[in-house]
Amino acid sequence: MKLIAIALCLLALSSAKLWKNQMEDDKLFETEENSNVFWYDQRLDHFNPQQEGTFKQRYYDIDQYWDPETGPLFLYICGEGTCRQPADNSFVVNLAKKFNGRVLALEHRFYGETQPTEDWSTENLRFLTPDQGLADLAQFATEKSREFSEKHGIPHRRWICVGGSYPGALSAWFRYKYPHVAFASLSSSGVVKAIADYHEYDEQVFFSTSKSGSECPERFIKAHKYIESIVNSDNRIEAFKTFGYDKDMVDGEFYYFIGDLVAGPAQYGGRTDFCNGLMAVEDDMDQIIEYLVNFAKQGGMNLETYTAEFTANTTIDYSKNMRQWTYQTCANLGYFQTPAKAEGVPPMRPANIELDFWEDFCERTFGINIFPDADHWNSRYGAKTPAATKIIFTNGGEDPWQHASVTETDNPHLIPIVIDCDDCAHCVDLHGDFPTDAPELTEARSRIADIFEKWIQDEYTMEKTFPSEAMANLRELLSK
Ligand SMILES: *[C@@H]1O[C@H](CO)[C@@H](O)[C@H](O)[C@H]1NC(C)=O
């Protein structure tokens, strides 16, 4: 997969897209055999009463630690990739153990096996929006809470939502838009600000790799300039071939891949290993390129998946998420990774992947002119300044996505935590506990747990006074 992703915390190695790579997946999720899988009948369109279609939405239910009397409900939000059951030592399950809670994880529409339409035509993808995804969560969580209330004779319970990357944004937006359904949120690497020209990403890749010494970014910059010179020569196909693709392609697509070679490690907490490896080879261009080629191979990066030809394919394939995620970026969210623009910061990718490349990429992928209006989106969701309460925003100090998230705020009801340590990057707090974890990470997790403990107490006090579903809606107002 590519490095890109944003999203899956762990999903996207591919393009430093939001999702994560396999290595991260293994730290976060159960194997398929150990999973408790269920299906929920969901509305296709929450905003059009004339559209009556439904689809099957996959979810996981981890109920073995739950005490119905005292245990909170955790809504684990999946995003731009296949949803897998959170592992027994992942942070959300550790929270469930600590508080005797229950965790339900809902797969996002159009990803993994949750496929509402028969193909991914551009027309069908109109049902793929964060608004629909949030309404799916509201519908699902409300009905589950009602079911638990009836079955166990407990108050109608609100949820704590948890998510990382794009689901981190959803987690914050959900608490903001549906406070009668969720009373608190953990937004890990939550990219709540839509940004079309996201050059801060590339800038952070420079800052993060510089932690290994200036030679690391310098060698990479030398390499990408060299690669660019080959692309501009008569031998351009050789450049693509070197990285495993033997047809011609658009320059920007290739440069996106080249940028991901270094962005991936910075995003996924592999910066130290990547830089150490890069600096260990001789300072000779052939050796540096060979190192990068091997690095891409080991990470499972596939150059073909960076082409619009690949993302234009409308056939559903459970293992793919590039077309759907690209749609979300082209339609609503942006986050297009362009070269650094800040003064004194050298770009970590070739210079010409600017917005016009991305506009063209969206058009070639979807066959229509579609490009995000970030201001419009941000006016609806509040970007970095939502008028909300009880949201914890965590970010890894090396994560290039942190500039689309909340790392500081004037709102005393929002709690930003920047986890600043070596190789602490995208969604780092959501992973399982490991003996090698930095003290800053361990401390952040225990701080989050302490804050949740207090918020859960507040909620239970309120629940005793207003136990029914109708009265649940009053809780939020009265808790201010
Ligand atoms: C489109 O995607 C499907 C599913 O992954 C694949 O089987 C098919 O070969 C692809 N078509 C083209 C033209 O690449």
Coordinates of N, CA and C in Angstrom, one line a residue, residues 30-37 60 84-85:
E30 N -7.0 -7.3 15.4 CA -7.1 -8.7 15.5 C -7.1 -9.4 14.1
T31 N -6.7 -10.6 14.1 CA -6.8 -11.4 12.8 C -8.3 -11.6 12.6
E32 N -8.6 -11.9 11.3 CA -10.0 -12.1 10.9 C -10.7 -13.2 11.7
E33 N -9.9 -14.3 12.0 CA -10.5 -15.5 12.7 C -11.0 -15.1 14.1
N34 N -10.3 -14.2 14.7 CA -10.6 -13.9 16.1 C -11.7 -12.8 16.2
S35 N -12.2 -12.4 15.1 CA -13.1 -11.2 15.2 C -14.6 -11.6 15.4
N36 N -15.3 -10.7 16.0 CA -16.7 -10.9 16.2 C -17.4 -9.9 15.2
V37 N -17.8 -10.5 14.1 CA -18.4 -9.7 13.0 C -19.9 -9.7 13.0
Y60 N -17.9 -4.6 14.4 CA -17.4 -5.6 15.3 C -17.9 -5.2 16.7
R84 N -11.0 -3.4 10.7 CA -10.7 -4.6 11.4 C -10.9 -4.5 12.9
Q85 N -11.1 -5.6 13.5 CA -11.4 -5.5 15.0 C -10.2 -5.0 15.7

